[in-house]
Steps between C-alpha positions, in 0.01 A plus 500: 500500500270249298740367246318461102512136369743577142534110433475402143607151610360145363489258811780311318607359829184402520572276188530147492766503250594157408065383478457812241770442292449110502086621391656711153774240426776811536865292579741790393722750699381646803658810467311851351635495172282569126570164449325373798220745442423405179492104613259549811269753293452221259473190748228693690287593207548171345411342838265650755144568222292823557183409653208696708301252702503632837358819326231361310413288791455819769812369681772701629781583294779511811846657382734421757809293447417180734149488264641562147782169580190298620276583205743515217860332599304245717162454389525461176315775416556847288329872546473835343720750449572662879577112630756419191701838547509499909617102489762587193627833683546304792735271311637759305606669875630175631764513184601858598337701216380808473116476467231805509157439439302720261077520422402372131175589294378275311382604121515227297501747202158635628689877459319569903613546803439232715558471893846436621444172590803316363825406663785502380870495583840744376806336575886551514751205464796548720748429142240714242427879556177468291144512656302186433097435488390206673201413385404144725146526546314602144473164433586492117891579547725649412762232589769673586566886593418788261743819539382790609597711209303669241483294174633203640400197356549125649383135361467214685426158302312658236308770764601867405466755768575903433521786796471852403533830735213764427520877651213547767337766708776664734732366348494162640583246149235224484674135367235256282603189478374304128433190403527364127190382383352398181781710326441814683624641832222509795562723786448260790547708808637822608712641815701770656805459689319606866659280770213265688495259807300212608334713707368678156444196345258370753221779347497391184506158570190524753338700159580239281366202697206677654367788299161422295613684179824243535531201196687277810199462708274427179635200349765255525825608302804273493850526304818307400765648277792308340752541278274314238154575591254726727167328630231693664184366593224805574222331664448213257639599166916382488692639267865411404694807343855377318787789438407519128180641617285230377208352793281263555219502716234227670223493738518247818226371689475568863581142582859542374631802635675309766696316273545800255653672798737229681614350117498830280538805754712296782215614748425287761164618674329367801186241421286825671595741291496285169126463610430874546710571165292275333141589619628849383565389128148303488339829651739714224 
């Protein structure tokens, strides 16, 4: 009898432990505790930037283990959403937690359904009973875990984060994660708590980098988030968000967006693709 592939696993064997952790700067216990959680949630978002070049470039996006370590632990490079989450849940499974993955939409306090094109990770520490939301690969935080509870509220450094449960058709409660901004709360993305794989990650991905109506394959977007500030450069406008909400915001030429990435977004690209990137933003 044909037996049905059930795995939910990360590749974490796969994992180059010591080269990812040395990448994020994380040199506490090795063991799946909240403590630990908390410190490699914020050394990874703190560490490896958000970034979609191979997208906007028409390259492949590849999701396997061996390519995440040599793009982001190796290469100095970052990615979207799907690469953060597969890379941290392979870590995450190397420390002996419990992580499921689990579809985000995206709303941005648009008030619309969007597609589920957001990953996202629930997670158990072996010495907490609470569920966790691991949010790696947004790009703008938040530093550390939020709890999966309705009304829970966390701040990190100055960035305030709230979840809240809403009922949904058949029952099934939808969570929204907010954001504080500008003295109000912005719904930032919404989930519900369906168990995905890889496998199901692979479809949105291959939507995300490929699809026409997608903003990746448009224009360059990059990200870093610290405890202190936020950059994001979209195309050629850079904008630096701090905690109190304030920003500022400046246009670059073409001519330095390979120094804007390596000194301000840690992004090291090839001298190829820094020429295609570039012929893009004179063409923009």
């Amino acid at each position: 009898m044909m037996q049905t592939d059930r795995s939910h696993g990360w590749d974490g064997e796969l994992l180059d432990l010591d080269a990812y952790l040395a990448r994020i700067g994380y040199e506490g216990e090795r063991a799946p505790t909240l403590g630990a959680l908390r410190g490699l949630h914020r050394a990874h978002v703190t560490s490896i930037p958000f970034e979609n070049i191979a997208a906007v470039l028409g390259e492949q996006v590849a999701l396997d283990l061996p390519a995440l370590q040599e793009k982001l632990v190796h290469g100095r490079r970052g990615g979207y959403c799907y690469e953060h989450a597969l890379l941290f849940a392979a870590a995450l499974e190397r420390f002996g937690f419990e992580a499921t993955g689990v579809n985000g939409r995206v709303t941005l306090g648009a008030g619309k359904a969007n597609p589920p094109t957001h990953a996202l990770l629930a997670v158990r520490a072996a010495d907490d009973e609470r569920l966790w939301l691991c949010d790696v690969g947004f790009g703008s935080g938040p530093l550390e875990p939020v709890e999966i509870r309705d009304g829970a509220e966390a701040e990190f450094d100055g960035w305030r984060f709230r979840m809240e449960r809403r009922a949904g058709v058949f029952g099934v409660d939808e969570w929204w994660l907010h954001q504080r901004k500008e003295g109000r709360w912005e719904d930032r993305h919404t989930f519900v708590m369906t168990p995905v794989s890889p496998k199901d990650w692979l479809m949105g991905s291959h939507y995300v980098a490929t699809h026409p109506r997608s903003p990746f394959v448009r224009r360059l977007y990059a990200q870093t988030f610290g405890a202190a500030r936020h950059h994001t450069l979209d195309a050629t406008t850079w904008t630096t968000y701090l905690p109190d909400g304030s920003s500022t915001e400046r246009k670059i030429e073409a001519a330095e967006l390979g120094r804007v990435l390596a000194e301000e977004f840690r992004i090291v690209a090839d001298a190829a693709s820094l020429a295609r990137l570039r012929d893009g933003l004179d063409s923009a």
